[in-house]
Every structure is written in structure tokens, then in C-alpha cells.
PDB file of C-alpha atoms in Angstrom:
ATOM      1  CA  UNK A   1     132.469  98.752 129.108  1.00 33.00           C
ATOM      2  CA  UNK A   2     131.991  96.085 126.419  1.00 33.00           C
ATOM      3  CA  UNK A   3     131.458  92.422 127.602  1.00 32.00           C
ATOM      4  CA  UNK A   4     132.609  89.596 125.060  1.00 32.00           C
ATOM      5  CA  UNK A   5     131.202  86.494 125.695  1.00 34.00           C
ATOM      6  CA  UNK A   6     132.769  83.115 123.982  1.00 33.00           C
ATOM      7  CA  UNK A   7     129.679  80.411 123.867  1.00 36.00           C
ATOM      8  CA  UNK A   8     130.423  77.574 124.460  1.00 35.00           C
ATOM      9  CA  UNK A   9     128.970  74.201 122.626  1.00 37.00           C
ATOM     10  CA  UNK A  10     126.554  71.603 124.627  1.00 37.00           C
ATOM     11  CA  UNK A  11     128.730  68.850 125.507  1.00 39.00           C
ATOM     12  CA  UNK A  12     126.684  65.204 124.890  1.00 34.00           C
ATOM     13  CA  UNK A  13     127.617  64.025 128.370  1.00 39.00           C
ATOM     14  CA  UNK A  14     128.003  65.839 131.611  1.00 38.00           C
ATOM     15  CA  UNK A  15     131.771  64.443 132.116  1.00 56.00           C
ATOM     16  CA  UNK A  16     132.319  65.704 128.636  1.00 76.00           C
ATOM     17  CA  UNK A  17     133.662  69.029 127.670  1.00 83.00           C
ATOM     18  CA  UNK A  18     132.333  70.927 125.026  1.00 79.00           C
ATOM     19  CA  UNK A  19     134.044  70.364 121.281  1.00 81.00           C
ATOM     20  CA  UNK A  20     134.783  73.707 121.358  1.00 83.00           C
ATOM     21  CA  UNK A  21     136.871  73.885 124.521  1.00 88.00           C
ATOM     22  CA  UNK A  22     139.178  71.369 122.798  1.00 87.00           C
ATOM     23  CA  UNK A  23     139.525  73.005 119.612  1.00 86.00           C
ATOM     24  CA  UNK A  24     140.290  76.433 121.179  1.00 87.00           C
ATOM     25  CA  UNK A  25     143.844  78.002 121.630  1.00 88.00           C
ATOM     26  CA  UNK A  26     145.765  77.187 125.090  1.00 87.00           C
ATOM     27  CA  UNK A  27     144.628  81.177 126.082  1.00 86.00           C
ATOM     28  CA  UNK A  28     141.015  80.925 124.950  1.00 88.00           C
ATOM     29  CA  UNK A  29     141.179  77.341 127.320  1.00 90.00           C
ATOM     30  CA  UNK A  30     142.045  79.744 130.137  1.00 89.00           C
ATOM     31  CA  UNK A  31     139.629  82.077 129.475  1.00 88.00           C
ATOM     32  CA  UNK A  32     136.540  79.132 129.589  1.00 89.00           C
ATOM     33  CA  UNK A  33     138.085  77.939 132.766  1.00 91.00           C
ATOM     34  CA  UNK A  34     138.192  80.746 134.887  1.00 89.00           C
ATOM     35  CA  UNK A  35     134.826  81.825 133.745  1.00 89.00           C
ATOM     36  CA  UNK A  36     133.502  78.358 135.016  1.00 90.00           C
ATOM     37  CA  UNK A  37     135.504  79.658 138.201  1.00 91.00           C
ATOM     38  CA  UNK A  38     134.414  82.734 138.919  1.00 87.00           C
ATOM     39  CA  UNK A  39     130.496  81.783 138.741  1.00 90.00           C
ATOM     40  CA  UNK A  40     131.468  78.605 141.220  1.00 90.00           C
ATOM     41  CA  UNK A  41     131.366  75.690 138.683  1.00 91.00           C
ATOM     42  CA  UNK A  42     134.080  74.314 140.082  1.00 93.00           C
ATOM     43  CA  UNK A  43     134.000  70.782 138.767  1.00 94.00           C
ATOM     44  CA  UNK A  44     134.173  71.950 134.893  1.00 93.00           C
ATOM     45  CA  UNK A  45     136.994  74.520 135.791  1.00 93.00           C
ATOM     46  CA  UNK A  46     138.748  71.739 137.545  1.00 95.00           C
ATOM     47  CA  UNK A  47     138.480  69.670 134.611  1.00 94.00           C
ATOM     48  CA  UNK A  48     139.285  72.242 131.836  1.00 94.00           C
ATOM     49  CA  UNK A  49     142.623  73.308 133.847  1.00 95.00           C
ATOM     50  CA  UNK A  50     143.522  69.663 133.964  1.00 93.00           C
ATOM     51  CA  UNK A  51     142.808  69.382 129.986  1.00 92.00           C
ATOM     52  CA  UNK A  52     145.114  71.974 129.675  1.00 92.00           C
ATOM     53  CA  UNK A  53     148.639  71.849 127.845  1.00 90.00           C
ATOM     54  CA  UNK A  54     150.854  73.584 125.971  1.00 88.00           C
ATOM     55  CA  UNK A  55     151.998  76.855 126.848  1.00 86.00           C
ATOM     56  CA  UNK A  56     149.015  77.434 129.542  1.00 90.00           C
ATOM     57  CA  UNK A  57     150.087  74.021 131.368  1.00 92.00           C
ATOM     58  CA  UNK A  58     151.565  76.345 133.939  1.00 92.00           C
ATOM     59  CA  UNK A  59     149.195  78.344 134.741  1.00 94.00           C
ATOM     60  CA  UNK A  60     146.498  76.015 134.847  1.00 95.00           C
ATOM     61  CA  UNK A  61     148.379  73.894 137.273  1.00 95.00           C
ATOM     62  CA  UNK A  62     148.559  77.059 139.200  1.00 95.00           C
ATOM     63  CA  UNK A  63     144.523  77.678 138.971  1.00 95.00           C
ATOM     64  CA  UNK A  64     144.526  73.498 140.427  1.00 96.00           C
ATOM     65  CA  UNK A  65     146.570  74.496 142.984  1.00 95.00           C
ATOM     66  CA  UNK A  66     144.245  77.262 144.394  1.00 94.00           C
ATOM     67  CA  UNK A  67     140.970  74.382 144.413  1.00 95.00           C
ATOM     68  CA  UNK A  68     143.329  72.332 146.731  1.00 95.00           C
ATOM     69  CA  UNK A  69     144.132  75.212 148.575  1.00 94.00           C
ATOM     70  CA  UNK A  70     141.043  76.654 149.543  1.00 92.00           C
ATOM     71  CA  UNK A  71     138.764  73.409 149.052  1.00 93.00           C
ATOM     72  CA  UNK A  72     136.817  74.788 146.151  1.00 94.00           C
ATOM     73  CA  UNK A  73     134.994  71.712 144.581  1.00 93.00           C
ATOM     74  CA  UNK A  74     137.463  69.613 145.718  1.00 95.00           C
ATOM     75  CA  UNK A  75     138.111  68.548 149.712  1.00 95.00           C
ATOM     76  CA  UNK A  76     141.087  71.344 150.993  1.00 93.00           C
ATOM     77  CA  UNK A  77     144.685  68.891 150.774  1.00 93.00           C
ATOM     78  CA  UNK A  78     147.593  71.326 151.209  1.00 92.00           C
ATOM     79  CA  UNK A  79     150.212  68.341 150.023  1.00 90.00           C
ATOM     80  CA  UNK A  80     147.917  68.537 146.530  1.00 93.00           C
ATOM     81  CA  UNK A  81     148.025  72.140 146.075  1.00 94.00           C
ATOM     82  CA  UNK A  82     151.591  72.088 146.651  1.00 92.00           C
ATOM     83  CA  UNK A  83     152.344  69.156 144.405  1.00 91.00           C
ATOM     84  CA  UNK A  84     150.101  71.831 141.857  1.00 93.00           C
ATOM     85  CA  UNK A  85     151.873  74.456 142.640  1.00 94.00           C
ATOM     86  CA  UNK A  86     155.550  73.292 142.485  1.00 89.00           C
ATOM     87  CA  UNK A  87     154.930  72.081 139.193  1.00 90.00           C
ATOM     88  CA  UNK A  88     153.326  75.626 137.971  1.00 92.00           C
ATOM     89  CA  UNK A  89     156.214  76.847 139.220  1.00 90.00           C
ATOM     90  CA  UNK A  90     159.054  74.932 137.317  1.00 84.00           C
ATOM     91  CA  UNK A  91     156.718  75.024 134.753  1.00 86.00           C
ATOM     92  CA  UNK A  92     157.226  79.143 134.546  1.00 86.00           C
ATOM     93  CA  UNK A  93     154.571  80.238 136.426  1.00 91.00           C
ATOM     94  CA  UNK A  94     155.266  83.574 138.740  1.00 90.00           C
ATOM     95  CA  UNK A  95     152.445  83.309 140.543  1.00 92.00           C
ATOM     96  CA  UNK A  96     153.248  80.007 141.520  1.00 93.00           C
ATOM     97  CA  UNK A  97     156.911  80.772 142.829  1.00 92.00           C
ATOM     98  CA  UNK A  98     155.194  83.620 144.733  1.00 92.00           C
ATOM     99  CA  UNK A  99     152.239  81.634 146.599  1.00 93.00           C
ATOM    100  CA  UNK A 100     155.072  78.894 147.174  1.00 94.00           C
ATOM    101  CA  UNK A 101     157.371  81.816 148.850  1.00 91.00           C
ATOM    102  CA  UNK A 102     154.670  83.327 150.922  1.00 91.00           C
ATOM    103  CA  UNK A 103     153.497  79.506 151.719  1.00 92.00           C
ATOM    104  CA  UNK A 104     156.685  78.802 153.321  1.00 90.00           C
ATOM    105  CA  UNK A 105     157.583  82.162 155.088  1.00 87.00           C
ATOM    106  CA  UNK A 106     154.427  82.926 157.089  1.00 84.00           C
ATOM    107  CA  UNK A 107     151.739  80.343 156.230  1.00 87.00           C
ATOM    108  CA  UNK A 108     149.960  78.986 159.351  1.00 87.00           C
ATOM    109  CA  UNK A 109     149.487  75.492 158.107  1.00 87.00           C
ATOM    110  CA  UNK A 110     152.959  75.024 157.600  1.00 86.00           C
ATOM    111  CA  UNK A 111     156.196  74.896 159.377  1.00 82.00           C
ATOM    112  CA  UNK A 112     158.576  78.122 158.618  1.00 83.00           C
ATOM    113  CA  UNK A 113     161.017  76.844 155.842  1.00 84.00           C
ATOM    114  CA  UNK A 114     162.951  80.231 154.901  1.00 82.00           C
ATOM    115  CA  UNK A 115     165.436  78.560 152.336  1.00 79.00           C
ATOM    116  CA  UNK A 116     162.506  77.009 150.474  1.00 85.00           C
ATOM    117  CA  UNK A 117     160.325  80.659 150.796  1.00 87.00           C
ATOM    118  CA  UNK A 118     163.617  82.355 149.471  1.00 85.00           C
ATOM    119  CA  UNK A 119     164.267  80.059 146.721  1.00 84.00           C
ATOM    120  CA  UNK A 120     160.866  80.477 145.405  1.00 89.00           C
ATOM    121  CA  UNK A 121     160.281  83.867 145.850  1.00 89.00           C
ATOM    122  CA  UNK A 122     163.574  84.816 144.420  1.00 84.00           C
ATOM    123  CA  UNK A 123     162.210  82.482 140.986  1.00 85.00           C
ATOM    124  CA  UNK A 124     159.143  84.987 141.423  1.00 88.00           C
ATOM    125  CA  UNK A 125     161.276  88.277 141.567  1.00 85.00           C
ATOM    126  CA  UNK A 126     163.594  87.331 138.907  1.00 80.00           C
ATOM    127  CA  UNK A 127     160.810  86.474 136.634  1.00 82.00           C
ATOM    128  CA  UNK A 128     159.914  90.004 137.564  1.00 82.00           C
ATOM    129  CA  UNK A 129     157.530  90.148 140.676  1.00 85.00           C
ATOM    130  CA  UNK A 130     157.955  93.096 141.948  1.00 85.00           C
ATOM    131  CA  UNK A 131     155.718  91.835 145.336  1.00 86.00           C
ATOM    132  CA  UNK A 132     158.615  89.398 145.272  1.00 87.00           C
ATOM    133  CA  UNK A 133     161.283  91.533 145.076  1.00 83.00           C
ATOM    134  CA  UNK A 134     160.314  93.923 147.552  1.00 82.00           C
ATOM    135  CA  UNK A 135     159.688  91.153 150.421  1.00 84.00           C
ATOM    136  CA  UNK A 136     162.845  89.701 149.634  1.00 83.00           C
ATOM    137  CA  UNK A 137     164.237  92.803 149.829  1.00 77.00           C
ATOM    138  CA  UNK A 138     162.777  93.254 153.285  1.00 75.00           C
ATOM    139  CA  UNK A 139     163.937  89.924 154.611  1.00 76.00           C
ATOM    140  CA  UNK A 140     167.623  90.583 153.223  1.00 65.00           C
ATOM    141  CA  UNK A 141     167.777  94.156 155.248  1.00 61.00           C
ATOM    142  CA  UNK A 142     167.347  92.028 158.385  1.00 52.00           C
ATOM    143  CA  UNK A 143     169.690  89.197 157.261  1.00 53.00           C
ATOM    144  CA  UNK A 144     172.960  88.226 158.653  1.00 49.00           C
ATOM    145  CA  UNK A 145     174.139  87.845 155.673  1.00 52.00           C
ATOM    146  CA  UNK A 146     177.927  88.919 154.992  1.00 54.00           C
ATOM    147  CA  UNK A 147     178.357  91.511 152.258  1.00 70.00           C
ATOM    148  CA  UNK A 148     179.441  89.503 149.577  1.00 78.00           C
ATOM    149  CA  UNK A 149     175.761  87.509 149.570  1.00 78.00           C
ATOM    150  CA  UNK A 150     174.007  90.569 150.433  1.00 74.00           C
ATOM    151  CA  UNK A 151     175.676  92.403 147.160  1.00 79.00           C
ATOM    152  CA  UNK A 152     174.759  89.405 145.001  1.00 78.00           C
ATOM    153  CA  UNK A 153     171.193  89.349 146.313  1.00 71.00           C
ATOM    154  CA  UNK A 154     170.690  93.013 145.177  1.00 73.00           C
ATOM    155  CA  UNK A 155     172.247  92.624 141.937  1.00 75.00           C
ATOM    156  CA  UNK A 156     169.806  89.883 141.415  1.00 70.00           C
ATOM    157  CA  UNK A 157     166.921  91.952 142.433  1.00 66.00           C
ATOM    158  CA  UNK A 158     167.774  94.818 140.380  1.00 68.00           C
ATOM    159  CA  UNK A 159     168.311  92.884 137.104  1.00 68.00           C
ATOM    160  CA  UNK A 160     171.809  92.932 137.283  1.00 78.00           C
ATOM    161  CA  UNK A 161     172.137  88.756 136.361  1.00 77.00           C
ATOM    162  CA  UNK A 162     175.311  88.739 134.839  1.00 84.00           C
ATOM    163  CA  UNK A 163     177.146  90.940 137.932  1.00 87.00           C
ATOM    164  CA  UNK A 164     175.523  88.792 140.416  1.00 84.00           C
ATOM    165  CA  UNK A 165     176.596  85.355 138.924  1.00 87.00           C
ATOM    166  CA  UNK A 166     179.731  86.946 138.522  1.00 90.00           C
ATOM    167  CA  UNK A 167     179.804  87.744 142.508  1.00 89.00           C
ATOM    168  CA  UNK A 168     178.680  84.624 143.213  1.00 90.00           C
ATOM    169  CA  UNK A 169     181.183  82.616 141.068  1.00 91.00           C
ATOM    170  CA  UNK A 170     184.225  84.591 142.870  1.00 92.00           C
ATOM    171  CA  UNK A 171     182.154  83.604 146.778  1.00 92.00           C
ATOM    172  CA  UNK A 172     181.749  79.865 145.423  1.00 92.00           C
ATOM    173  CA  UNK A 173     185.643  80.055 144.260  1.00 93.00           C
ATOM    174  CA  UNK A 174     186.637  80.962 147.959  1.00 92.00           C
ATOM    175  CA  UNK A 175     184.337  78.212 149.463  1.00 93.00           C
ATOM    176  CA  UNK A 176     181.363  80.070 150.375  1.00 91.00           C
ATOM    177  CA  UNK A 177     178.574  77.624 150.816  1.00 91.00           C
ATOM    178  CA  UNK A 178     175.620  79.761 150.620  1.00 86.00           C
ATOM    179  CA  UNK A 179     177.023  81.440 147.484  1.00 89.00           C
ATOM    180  CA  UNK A 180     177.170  77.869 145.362  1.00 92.00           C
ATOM    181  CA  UNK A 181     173.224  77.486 146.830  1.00 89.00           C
ATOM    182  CA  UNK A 182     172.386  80.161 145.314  1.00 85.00           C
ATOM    183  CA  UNK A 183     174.209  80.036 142.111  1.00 89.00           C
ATOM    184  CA  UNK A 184     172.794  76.747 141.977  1.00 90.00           C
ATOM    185  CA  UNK A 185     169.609  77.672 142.228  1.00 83.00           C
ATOM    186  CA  UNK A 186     170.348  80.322 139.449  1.00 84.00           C
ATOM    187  CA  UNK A 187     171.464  77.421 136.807  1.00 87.00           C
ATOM    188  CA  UNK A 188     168.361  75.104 138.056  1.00 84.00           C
ATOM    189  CA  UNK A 189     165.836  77.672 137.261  1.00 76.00           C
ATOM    190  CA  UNK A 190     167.208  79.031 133.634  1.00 76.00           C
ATOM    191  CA  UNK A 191     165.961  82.333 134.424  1.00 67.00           C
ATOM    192  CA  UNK A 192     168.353  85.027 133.119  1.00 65.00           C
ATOM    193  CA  UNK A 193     171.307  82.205 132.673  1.00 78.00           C
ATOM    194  CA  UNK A 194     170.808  79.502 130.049  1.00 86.00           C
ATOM    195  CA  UNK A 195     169.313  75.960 132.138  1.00 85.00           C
ATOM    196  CA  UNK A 196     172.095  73.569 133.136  1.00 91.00           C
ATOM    197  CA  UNK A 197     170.880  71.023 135.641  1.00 91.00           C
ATOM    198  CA  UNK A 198     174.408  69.078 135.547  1.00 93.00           C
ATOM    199  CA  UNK A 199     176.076  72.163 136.894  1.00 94.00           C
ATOM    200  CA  UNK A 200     173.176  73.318 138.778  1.00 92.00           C
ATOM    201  CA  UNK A 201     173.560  69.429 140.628  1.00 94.00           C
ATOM    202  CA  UNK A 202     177.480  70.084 140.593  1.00 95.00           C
ATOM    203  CA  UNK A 203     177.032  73.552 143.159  1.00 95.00           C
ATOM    204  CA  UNK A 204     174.507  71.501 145.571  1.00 94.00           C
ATOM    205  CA  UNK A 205     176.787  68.659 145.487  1.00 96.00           C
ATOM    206  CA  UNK A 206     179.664  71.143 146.569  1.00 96.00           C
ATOM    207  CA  UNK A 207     177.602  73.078 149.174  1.00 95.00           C
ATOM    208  CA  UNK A 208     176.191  69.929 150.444  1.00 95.00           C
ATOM    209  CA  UNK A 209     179.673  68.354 151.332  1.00 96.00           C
ATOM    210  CA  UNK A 210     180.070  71.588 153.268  1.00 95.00           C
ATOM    211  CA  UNK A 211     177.182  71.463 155.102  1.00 94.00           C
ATOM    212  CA  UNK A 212     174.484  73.539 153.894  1.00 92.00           C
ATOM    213  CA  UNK A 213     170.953  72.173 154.548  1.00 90.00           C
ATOM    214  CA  UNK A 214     169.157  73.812 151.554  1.00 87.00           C
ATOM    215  CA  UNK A 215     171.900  72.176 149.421  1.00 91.00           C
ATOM    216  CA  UNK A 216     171.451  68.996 150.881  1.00 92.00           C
ATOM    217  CA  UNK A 217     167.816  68.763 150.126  1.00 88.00           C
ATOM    218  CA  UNK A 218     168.207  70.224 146.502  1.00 88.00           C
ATOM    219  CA  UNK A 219     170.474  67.359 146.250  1.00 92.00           C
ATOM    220  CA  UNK A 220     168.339  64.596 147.408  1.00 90.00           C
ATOM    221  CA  UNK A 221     165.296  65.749 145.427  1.00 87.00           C
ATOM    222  CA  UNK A 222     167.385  65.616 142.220  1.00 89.00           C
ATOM    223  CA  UNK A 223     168.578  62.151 143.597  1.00 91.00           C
ATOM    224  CA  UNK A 224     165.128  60.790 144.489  1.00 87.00           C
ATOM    225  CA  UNK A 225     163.317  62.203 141.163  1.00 84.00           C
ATOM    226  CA  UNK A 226     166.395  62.057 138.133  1.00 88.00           C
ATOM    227  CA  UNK A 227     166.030  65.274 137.547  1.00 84.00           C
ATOM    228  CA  UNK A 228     169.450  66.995 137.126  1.00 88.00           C
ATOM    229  CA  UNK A 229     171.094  63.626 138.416  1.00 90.00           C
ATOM    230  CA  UNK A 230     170.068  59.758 138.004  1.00 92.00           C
ATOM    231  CA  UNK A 231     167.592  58.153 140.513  1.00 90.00           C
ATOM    232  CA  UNK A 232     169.475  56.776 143.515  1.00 93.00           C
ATOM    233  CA  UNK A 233     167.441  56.307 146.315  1.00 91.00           C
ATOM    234  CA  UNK A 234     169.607  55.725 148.903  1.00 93.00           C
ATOM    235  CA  UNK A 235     171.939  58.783 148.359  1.00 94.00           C
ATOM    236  CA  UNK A 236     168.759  60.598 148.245  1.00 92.00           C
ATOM    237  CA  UNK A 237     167.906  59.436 151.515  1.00 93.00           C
ATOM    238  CA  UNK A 238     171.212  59.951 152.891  1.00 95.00           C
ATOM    239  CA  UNK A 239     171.304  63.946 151.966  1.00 95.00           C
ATOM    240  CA  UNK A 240     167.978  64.187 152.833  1.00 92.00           C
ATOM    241  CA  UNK A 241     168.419  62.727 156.217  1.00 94.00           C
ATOM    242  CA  UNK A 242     171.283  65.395 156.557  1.00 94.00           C
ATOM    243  CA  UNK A 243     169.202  68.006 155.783  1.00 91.00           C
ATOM    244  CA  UNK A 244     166.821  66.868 158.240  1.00 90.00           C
ATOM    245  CA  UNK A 245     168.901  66.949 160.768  1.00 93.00           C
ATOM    246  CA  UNK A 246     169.544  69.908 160.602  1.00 88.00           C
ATOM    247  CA  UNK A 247     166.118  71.367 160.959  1.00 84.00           C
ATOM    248  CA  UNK A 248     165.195  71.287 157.448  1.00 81.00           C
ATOM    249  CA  UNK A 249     161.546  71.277 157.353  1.00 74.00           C
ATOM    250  CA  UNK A 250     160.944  70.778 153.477  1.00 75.00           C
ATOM    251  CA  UNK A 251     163.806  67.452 153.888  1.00 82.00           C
ATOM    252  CA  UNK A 252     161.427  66.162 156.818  1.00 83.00           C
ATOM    253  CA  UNK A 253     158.612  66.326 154.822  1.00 76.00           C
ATOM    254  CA  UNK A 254     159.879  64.619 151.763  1.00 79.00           C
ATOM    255  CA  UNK A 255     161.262  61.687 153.458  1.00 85.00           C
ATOM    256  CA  UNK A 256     158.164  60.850 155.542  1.00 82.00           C
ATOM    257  CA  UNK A 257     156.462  61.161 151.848  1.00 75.00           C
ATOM    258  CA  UNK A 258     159.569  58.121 150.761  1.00 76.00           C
ATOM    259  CA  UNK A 259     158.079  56.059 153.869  1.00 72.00           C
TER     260      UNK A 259
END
């Protein structure tokens, strides 16, 4: 087995990255990171991944997330690594969606959030993660789901986008809450639709006013960040605070983070 080796140049100071790291493409940038990783030089991976833009912003974020995660150069702060890994994750990173999934649905150090774990994971699957796709798959067999959702949740794992938007268009027409989550979830993400945050903002808005907790917080992060909708603060709150009511871990935590 052939081993390449890319040299890197002295750097002048030890804060300083080499010339060459800067000059390289956003792959080869990867590449010099996770070989500082892998023999423990934390500090320089750490700053490489954070150098890092383009079209390996994503995945480096992802990479940050892990030294958070597991305290690797860097004191262990689950918040950070999930700030990291959320935006890997909207950034187009799979593995990101799928650590944020898994996070949620059976992580120790967290509550159980198993809205959040599906929204991620199903960003994973559709991206194609087939890990993804099979645990979803597992979770839906033991849903109690009716058959409408359940239909448009296989569709979606099989690949079939444009059947299961079209199932859950006809659920969200007849008033079905969790249907409009999901669609909006669909239209938030981009991934096998074309991106529309306005109508993506539109379906939480709906499910919200009927109730749905997941919908609710969707709603009040667009409201609290502008993303999708203006910044309001206090309708973020408010939807938020309904969410939370309602048991919604991932609302609870984002409005003791507004405090």
C-alpha cells in the first residue's frame, strides 16, 4: 500500500499556519487537518478546521464539533459541539444530521427530544445515509403513526421525493398537523425539493396554530434568528414558550439560552 505524504511548510510563528495550508484547495485543507488529528495535535487541527471555507466549511465544522464533543484539545462543552454541529449540518454535512439524530434519540447527556432526532436524521437519510434510513425505519415500525404519515415516511426513505411531498401536500390539505411539519421540514432543508424558507415558515406557522410542538419551535427559531422569517423576539418567545409547554426539550433549552 502506497503512502502519500503532503509536507507541509515551517510556519514563522507557532500560532501561524504554514503558507502552504492557505494556498491549498478546500480538500487538500481537510486532508492537513485530520492528519494533525489523527497523531493528537489537536490545537493545529482545531485551527486549520476553523480556517476552513468554501465547500469544506461543513465538514470542518463537523470535525470542531467532535473536539467539543469528546474534549480533544479543547475542555468537553456539549452546547459548543452542538452549536458545531447544527451548523455542519445546514451547512450539508450528513454526518452532522446523523450525530445530531443519534444525539437526541439516545444520548445520555441529553434529554430525549424525538422530533429534533427525527428531523435530523431524516436530513441524514435523505442525503442518503443509509445508517439513517434504517433507524428511522426502525423507529417508524413502532410509531403510532396513522397510515397516511407512515406512507409518506417510506416514500421519503426510499427516494420516492416527489410521491411523498405529494402525500404530504393532500395530509396538510385535510389539516393534518404532523404532515405540514414534515413538509416543512422538506422545503427548509432543500434536499430533493428546491429551498423555500418562506413556505417552509408558512407550514410551521400552520402546524403551530394547531398545536404541534416541533412546529412551534421551528417557528420560534426562525423568529429569534431571521432566518426564513424577520427577527421578532417576542413572537419567538411566545411559540417557544408553547413548545415548552408542551414538553419540548429542544424549546426549553433555547429559551433558557434567550435568558
Amino acid at each position: 500500500m502506497a503512502i502519500f505524504c503532503i509536507p507541509f511548510a515551517q510556519a514563522t510563528d507557532v500560532n501561524e499556519l504554514p503558507d502552504d495550508f492557505y494556498s491549498a484547495q478546500p480538500s487538500v485543507q481537510l486532508f492537513k487537518a485530520y492528519a494533525e488529528f489523527k497523531m493528537a495535535n489537536y490545537d493545529t487541527a482545531q485551527r486549520m478546521w476553523m480556517s476552513i471555507d468554501g465547500s469544506a466549511r461543513a465538514e470542518a465544522r463537523f470535525n470542531l464539533g467532535i473536539l467539543y464533543d469528546d474534549g480533544l484539545g479543547v475542555e468537553a462543552d456539549l452546547e459548543q459541539a452542538l452549536a458545531y454541529y447544527r451548523e455542519a449540518a445546514l451547512a450539508g454535512s450528513r454526518s452532522a444530521s446523523y450525530r445530531l439524530g443519534l444525539l437526541y434519540l439516545r444520548d445520555p447527556r441529553m434529554a430525549t427530544d424525538i422530533d429534533e432526532a427525527r428531523y435530523w436524521l431524516y436530513r441524514a437519510a435523505l442525503a442518503g445515509d443509509t445508517d439513517a434510513a434504517a433507524l428511522l425505519q426502525g423507529m417508524n415500525e413502532h410509531s403510532t403513526q396513522d397510515d397516511g404519515m407512515q406512507k409518506a415516511e417510506a416514500l421519503l426513505l426510499d427516494g420516492e421525493s416527489d410521491q411523498a411531498v405529494a402525500v404530504l401536500t393532500q395530509l396538510t390539505e385535510q389539516g393534518d398537523a404532523a404532515a405540514m411539519n414534515r413538509l416543512a421540514w422538506i422545503y427548509e432543508s432543500g434536499v430533493h425539493v428546491e429551498k423555500d424558507l418562506g413556505r417552509a415558515a408558512e407550514l410551521f406557522l400552520q402546524a403551530a396554530q394547531l398545536g404541534d410542538a416541533g412546529s412551534q419551535y421551528a417557528l420560534g427559531v426562525m423568529l429569534m434568528t431571521g432566518v426564513g422569517l424577520d427577527k421578532d423576539s417576542d413572537q419567538a418567545k411566545h411559540w417557544l414558550k408553547q413548545a415548552a409547554a408542551q414538553g419540548h426539550v429542544s424549546a426549553k433549552r433555547a429559551l433558557r439560552e434567550m435568558r
